């Protein structure tokens, strides 16, 4: 890597089996169809679980963690029965986040930041695999939500770890106008985009007039933001629609959009 180059490694850290109403709420008139409860398992679809490694001249950044390798042998215990009933994990050999890092000659302690777009199980389940990273961070709103009684969160995934609160400033980015300039040079902005969860985030990586928006679950596929199509799991529908509208504008302005579960994405390395 040249001195000022930024590389984004798109890493597939497994897949998740869900009801079709998870990526697209409109496929069913049942408002809780996305849970899969009382729905035939024959409907289930498998969608990818992507994480992103940003190799930056000022430090390595991991966005989300995917599945823990524990799901290979003990999937119910790795999640919890209630979460396993709605989200079936799949994790081939050599695809867990620590294994993906090792392929690139890195160890968890080589990560300057682990940024969690949110704390849903398929994004935070691999936290124990990177617990030796220098900083593990999420939004204060997301941490507060996860400390509550919402059934979508599984606190023991980060037991014994300190998740630091990201400090945001008014910058005009996103739907709240708040972001964190991670390295202070404008190249990596962590942006508030609530809607999918209370504290959902996106990451905008920019250099030399090019930009990549790592959208997390602010849209599961391109149709999500292009058609303003809500996913099944939503914390706030109005905020989610605003967030999808903002992602659409970012795409129209030339940003490449990478969503965590977009089946049209493949593993690759993007250089800026």
Tab-separated table of N, CA, C and O in Angstrom, residues 18-81:
chain	number	residue	atom	x	y	z
A	18	UNK	N	-32.973	-16.032	6.850
A	18	UNK	CA	-34.058	-15.214	7.413
A	18	UNK	C	-35.316	-15.333	6.555
A	18	UNK	O	-35.282	-15.825	5.428
A	19	UNK	N	-36.401	-14.849	7.091
A	19	UNK	CA	-37.637	-14.743	6.315
A	19	UNK	C	-37.456	-13.659	5.247
A	19	UNK	O	-36.758	-12.662	5.476
A	20	UNK	N	-38.063	-13.814	4.073
A	20	UNK	CA	-37.945	-12.789	3.028
A	20	UNK	C	-38.407	-11.408	3.470
A	20	UNK	O	-38.026	-10.400	2.849
A	21	UNK	N	-39.209	-11.334	4.533
A	21	UNK	CA	-39.679	-10.038	5.013
A	21	UNK	C	-38.608	-9.271	5.770
A	21	UNK	O	-38.814	-8.106	6.100
A	22	UNK	N	-37.460	-9.903	6.049
A	22	UNK	CA	-36.371	-9.176	6.716
A	22	UNK	C	-35.790	-8.110	5.786
A	22	UNK	O	-35.768	-6.923	6.131
A	23	UNK	N	-35.317	-8.454	4.598
A	23	UNK	CA	-34.797	-7.397	3.721
A	23	UNK	C	-35.883	-6.515	3.123
A	23	UNK	O	-35.624	-5.356	2.791
A	24	UNK	N	-37.090	-7.049	3.009
A	24	UNK	CA	-38.155	-6.268	2.367
A	24	UNK	C	-39.485	-6.535	3.071
A	24	UNK	O	-40.123	-7.563	2.890
A	25	UNK	N	-39.903	-5.569	3.884
A	25	UNK	CA	-41.120	-5.687	4.680
A	25	UNK	C	-42.366	-5.884	3.823
A	25	UNK	O	-43.314	-6.567	4.222
A	26	UNK	N	-42.360	-5.328	2.631
A	26	UNK	CA	-43.562	-5.297	1.802
A	26	UNK	C	-43.969	-6.652	1.239
A	26	UNK	O	-45.044	-6.781	0.671
A	27	UNK	N	-43.139	-7.692	1.403
A	27	UNK	CA	-43.510	-8.996	0.842
A	27	UNK	C	-44.649	-9.650	1.619
A	27	UNK	O	-45.238	-10.627	1.157
A	28	UNK	N	-44.961	-9.118	2.800
A	28	UNK	CA	-46.040	-9.683	3.598
A	28	UNK	C	-46.812	-8.574	4.293
A	28	UNK	O	-46.243	-7.560	4.711
A	29	UNK	N	-48.121	-8.792	4.411
A	29	UNK	CA	-48.949	-7.845	5.152
A	29	UNK	C	-48.866	-8.051	6.648
A	29	UNK	O	-49.357	-7.227	7.427
A	30	UNK	N	-48.221	-9.127	7.060
A	30	UNK	CA	-48.036	-9.417	8.485
A	30	UNK	C	-46.896	-8.554	9.024
A	30	UNK	O	-45.752	-8.699	8.589
A	31	UNK	N	-47.163	-7.656	9.980
A	31	UNK	CA	-46.124	-6.725	10.444
A	31	UNK	C	-44.967	-7.391	11.168
A	31	UNK	O	-43.911	-6.781	11.327
A	32	UNK	N	-45.155	-8.639	11.617
A	32	UNK	CA	-44.056	-9.329	12.297
A	32	UNK	C	-43.575	-10.542	11.486
A	32	UNK	O	-42.927	-11.432	12.012
A	33	UNK	N	-43.872	-10.549	10.196
A	33	UNK	CA	-43.445	-11.672	9.351
A	33	UNK	C	-41.940	-11.839	9.365
A	33	UNK	O	-41.420	-12.963	9.262
A	34	UNK	N	-41.196	-10.736	9.514
A	34	UNK	CA	-39.741	-10.798	9.473
A	34	UNK	C	-39.161	-11.662	10.591
A	34	UNK	O	-38.010	-12.126	10.503
A	35	UNK	N	-39.913	-11.886	11.666
A	35	UNK	CA	-39.417	-12.740	12.744
A	35	UNK	C	-39.392	-14.205	12.329
A	35	UNK	O	-38.689	-15.015	12.941
A	36	UNK	N	-40.159	-14.545	11.298
A	36	UNK	CA	-40.231	-15.924	10.849
A	36	UNK	C	-41.113	-16.813	11.695
A	36	UNK	O	-41.328	-17.988	11.364
A	37	UNK	N	-41.635	-16.270	12.790
A	37	UNK	CA	-42.469	-17.066	13.678
A	37	UNK	C	-43.776	-17.429	12.990
A	37	UNK	O	-44.431	-16.576	12.376
A	38	UNK	N	-44.125	-18.703	13.092
A	38	UNK	CA	-45.347	-19.242	12.472
A	38	UNK	C	-45.323	-19.100	10.948
A	38	UNK	O	-46.362	-19.091	10.306
A	39	UNK	N	-44.133	-18.994	10.400
A	39	UNK	CA	-43.958	-18.945	8.948
A	39	UNK	C	-43.166	-20.182	8.530
A	39	UNK	O	-42.288	-20.652	9.253
A	40	UNK	N	-43.443	-20.725	7.381
A	40	UNK	CA	-42.778	-21.930	6.926
A	40	UNK	C	-41.281	-21.698	6.729
A	40	UNK	O	-40.866	-20.676	6.151
A	41	UNK	N	-40.485	-22.649	7.189
A	41	UNK	CA	-39.037	-22.544	6.995
A	41	UNK	C	-38.668	-22.654	5.512
A	41	UNK	O	-37.564	-22.278	5.111
A	42	UNK	N	-39.591	-23.153	4.694
A	42	UNK	CA	-39.337	-23.247	3.257
A	42	UNK	C	-39.224	-21.866	2.618
A	42	UNK	O	-38.678	-21.726	1.511
A	43	UNK	N	-39.748	-20.852	3.299
A	43	UNK	CA	-39.659	-19.483	2.776
A	43	UNK	C	-38.253	-18.892	2.965
A	43	UNK	O	-37.911	-17.905	2.320
A	44	UNK	N	-37.499	-19.470	3.870
A	44	UNK	CA	-36.246	-18.849	4.303
A	44	UNK	C	-35.304	-18.595	3.125
A	44	UNK	O	-35.178	-19.409	2.208
A	45	UNK	N	-34.651	-17.459	3.179
A	45	UNK	CA	-33.623	-17.123	2.193
A	45	UNK	C	-32.302	-16.916	2.928
A	45	UNK	O	-32.274	-16.596	4.117
A	46	UNK	N	-31.212	-17.105	2.201
A	46	UNK	CA	-29.891	-16.914	2.801
A	46	UNK	C	-29.241	-15.687	2.164
A	46	UNK	O	-29.143	-15.587	0.945
A	47	UNK	N	-28.855	-14.766	3.018
A	47	UNK	CA	-28.235	-13.528	2.547
A	47	UNK	C	-26.849	-13.392	3.180
A	47	UNK	O	-26.600	-13.902	4.277
A	48	UNK	N	-25.924	-12.732	2.498
A	48	UNK	CA	-24.553	-12.644	3.020
A	48	UNK	C	-24.444	-11.745	4.248
A	48	UNK	O	-25.291	-10.877	4.489
A	49	UNK	N	-23.392	-11.979	5.005
A	49	UNK	CA	-23.036	-11.118	6.140
A	49	UNK	C	-21.647	-10.575	5.850
A	49	UNK	O	-20.656	-11.310	5.910
A	50	UNK	N	-21.566	-9.290	5.520
A	50	UNK	CA	-20.291	-8.674	5.179
A	50	UNK	C	-19.746	-7.835	6.334
A	50	UNK	O	-20.496	-7.174	7.060
A	51	UNK	N	-18.435	-7.885	6.486
A	51	UNK	CA	-17.727	-6.934	7.330
A	51	UNK	C	-16.723	-6.220	6.438
A	51	UNK	O	-16.442	-6.661	5.311
A	52	UNK	N	-16.149	-5.133	6.938
A	52	UNK	CA	-15.281	-4.310	6.100
A	52	UNK	C	-14.027	-3.915	6.863
A	52	UNK	O	-14.099	-3.381	7.972
A	53	UNK	N	-12.891	-4.185	6.266
A	53	UNK	CA	-11.615	-3.768	6.823
A	53	UNK	C	-11.105	-2.584	6.025
A	53	UNK	O	-10.897	-2.685	4.815
A	54	UNK	N	-10.918	-1.468	6.700
A	54	UNK	CA	-10.373	-0.268	6.062
A	54	UNK	C	-8.905	-0.166	6.444
A	54	UNK	O	-8.566	0.048	7.614
A	55	UNK	N	-8.037	-0.350	5.466
A	55	UNK	CA	-6.604	-0.138	5.687
A	55	UNK	C	-6.303	1.314	5.365
A	55	UNK	O	-6.365	1.731	4.205
A	56	UNK	N	-5.993	2.067	6.382
A	56	UNK	CA	-5.786	3.514	6.270
A	56	UNK	C	-4.362	3.835	6.701
A	56	UNK	O	-3.820	3.164	7.592
A	57	UNK	N	-3.730	4.826	6.114
A	57	UNK	CA	-2.365	5.168	6.524
A	57	UNK	C	-2.225	5.471	8.012
A	57	UNK	O	-1.147	5.309	8.584
A	58	UNK	N	-3.352	5.859	8.666
A	58	UNK	CA	-3.291	6.204	10.085
A	58	UNK	C	-3.831	5.105	10.993
A	58	UNK	O	-3.876	5.289	12.209
A	59	UNK	N	-4.219	3.971	10.414
A	59	UNK	CA	-4.669	2.877	11.265
A	59	UNK	C	-5.693	1.985	10.579
A	59	UNK	O	-6.360	2.393	9.627
A	60	UNK	N	-5.826	0.769	11.079
A	60	UNK	CA	-6.775	-0.199	10.538
A	60	UNK	C	-8.118	-0.091	11.252
A	60	UNK	O	-8.171	-0.027	12.480
A	61	UNK	N	-9.178	-0.103	10.456
A	61	UNK	CA	-10.536	0.034	10.991
A	61	UNK	C	-11.368	-1.150	10.518
A	61	UNK	O	-11.413	-1.438	9.313
A	62	UNK	N	-12.018	-1.823	11.457
A	62	UNK	CA	-12.946	-2.896	11.119
A	62	UNK	C	-14.366	-2.408	11.346
A	62	UNK	O	-14.684	-1.891	12.412
A	63	UNK	N	-15.207	-2.558	10.334
A	63	UNK	CA	-16.621	-2.207	10.459
A	63	UNK	C	-17.415	-3.507	10.615
A	63	UNK	O	-17.486	-4.314	9.697
A	64	UNK	N	-17.978	-3.707	11.806
A	64	UNK	CA	-18.781	-4.884	12.170
A	64	UNK	C	-17.925	-6.147	12.259
A	64	UNK	O	-16.759	-6.171	11.836
A	65	UNK	N	-18.513	-7.218	12.839
A	65	UNK	CA	-17.707	-8.402	13.147
A	65	UNK	C	-18.283	-9.708	12.626
A	65	UNK	O	-17.618	-10.739	12.688
A	66	UNK	N	-19.521	-9.719	12.115
A	66	UNK	CA	-20.086	-10.961	11.598
A	66	UNK	C	-20.297	-11.998	12.687
A	66	UNK	O	-20.429	-11.683	13.865
A	67	UNK	N	-20.287	-13.267	12.278
A	67	UNK	CA	-20.573	-14.372	13.200
A	67	UNK	C	-19.329	-14.829	13.953
A	67	UNK	O	-18.225	-14.847	13.409
A	68	UNK	N	-19.540	-15.272	15.166
A	68	UNK	CA	-18.490	-15.952	15.927
A	68	UNK	C	-18.316	-17.361	15.389
A	68	UNK	O	-19.279	-18.005	14.945
A	69	UNK	N	-17.096	-17.895	15.461
A	69	UNK	CA	-16.856	-19.260	15.011
A	69	UNK	C	-17.612	-20.278	15.857
A	69	UNK	O	-17.772	-21.438	15.444
A	70	UNK	N	-18.114	-19.871	17.009
A	70	UNK	CA	-18.903	-20.766	17.857
A	70	UNK	C	-20.173	-21.241	17.156
A	70	UNK	O	-20.688	-22.330	17.451
A	71	UNK	N	-20.687	-20.459	16.200
A	71	UNK	CA	-21.949	-20.843	15.551
A	71	UNK	C	-21.794	-22.113	14.716
A	71	UNK	O	-22.785	-22.750	14.373
A	72	UNK	N	-20.551	-22.474	14.382
A	72	UNK	CA	-20.350	-23.691	13.594
A	72	UNK	C	-20.746	-24.939	14.374
A	72	UNK	O	-21.282	-25.888	13.808
A	73	UNK	N	-20.456	-24.945	15.658
A	73	UNK	CA	-20.718	-26.125	16.485
A	73	UNK	C	-21.934	-25.955	17.388
A	73	UNK	O	-22.663	-26.914	17.644
A	74	UNK	N	-22.147	-24.740	17.882
A	74	UNK	CA	-23.205	-24.512	18.859
A	74	UNK	C	-24.005	-23.260	18.488
A	74	UNK	O	-23.971	-22.249	19.192
A	75	UNK	N	-24.716	-23.301	17.378
A	75	UNK	CA	-25.395	-22.093	16.896
A	75	UNK	C	-26.431	-21.534	17.854
A	75	UNK	O	-26.532	-20.314	18.000
A	76	UNK	N	-27.199	-22.380	18.509
A	76	UNK	CA	-28.243	-21.885	19.417
A	76	UNK	C	-27.614	-21.187	20.610
A	76	UNK	O	-28.029	-20.092	21.010
A	77	UNK	N	-26.574	-21.784	21.176
A	77	UNK	CA	-25.913	-21.163	22.325
A	77	UNK	C	-25.215	-19.868	21.920
A	77	UNK	O	-25.209	-18.891	22.679
A	78	UNK	N	-24.641	-19.854	20.738
A	78	UNK	CA	-23.916	-18.659	20.284
A	78	UNK	C	-24.842	-17.470	20.096
A	78	UNK	O	-24.418	-16.312	20.236
A	79	UNK	N	-26.092	-17.739	19.795
A	79	UNK	CA	-27.055	-16.657	19.617
A	79	UNK	C	-27.969	-16.522	20.839
A	79	UNK	O	-27.972	-15.532	21.529
A	80	UNK	N	-28.764	-17.524	21.090
A	80	UNK	CA	-29.856	-17.641	22.062
A	80	UNK	C	-31.002	-18.252	21.266
A	80	UNK	O	-31.089	-18.065	20.033
A	81	UNK	N	-31.844	-18.991	21.933
A	81	UNK	CA	-32.909	-19.688	21.230
A	81	UNK	C	-33.809	-18.716	20.486
A	81	UNK	O	-34.149	-18.928	19.318
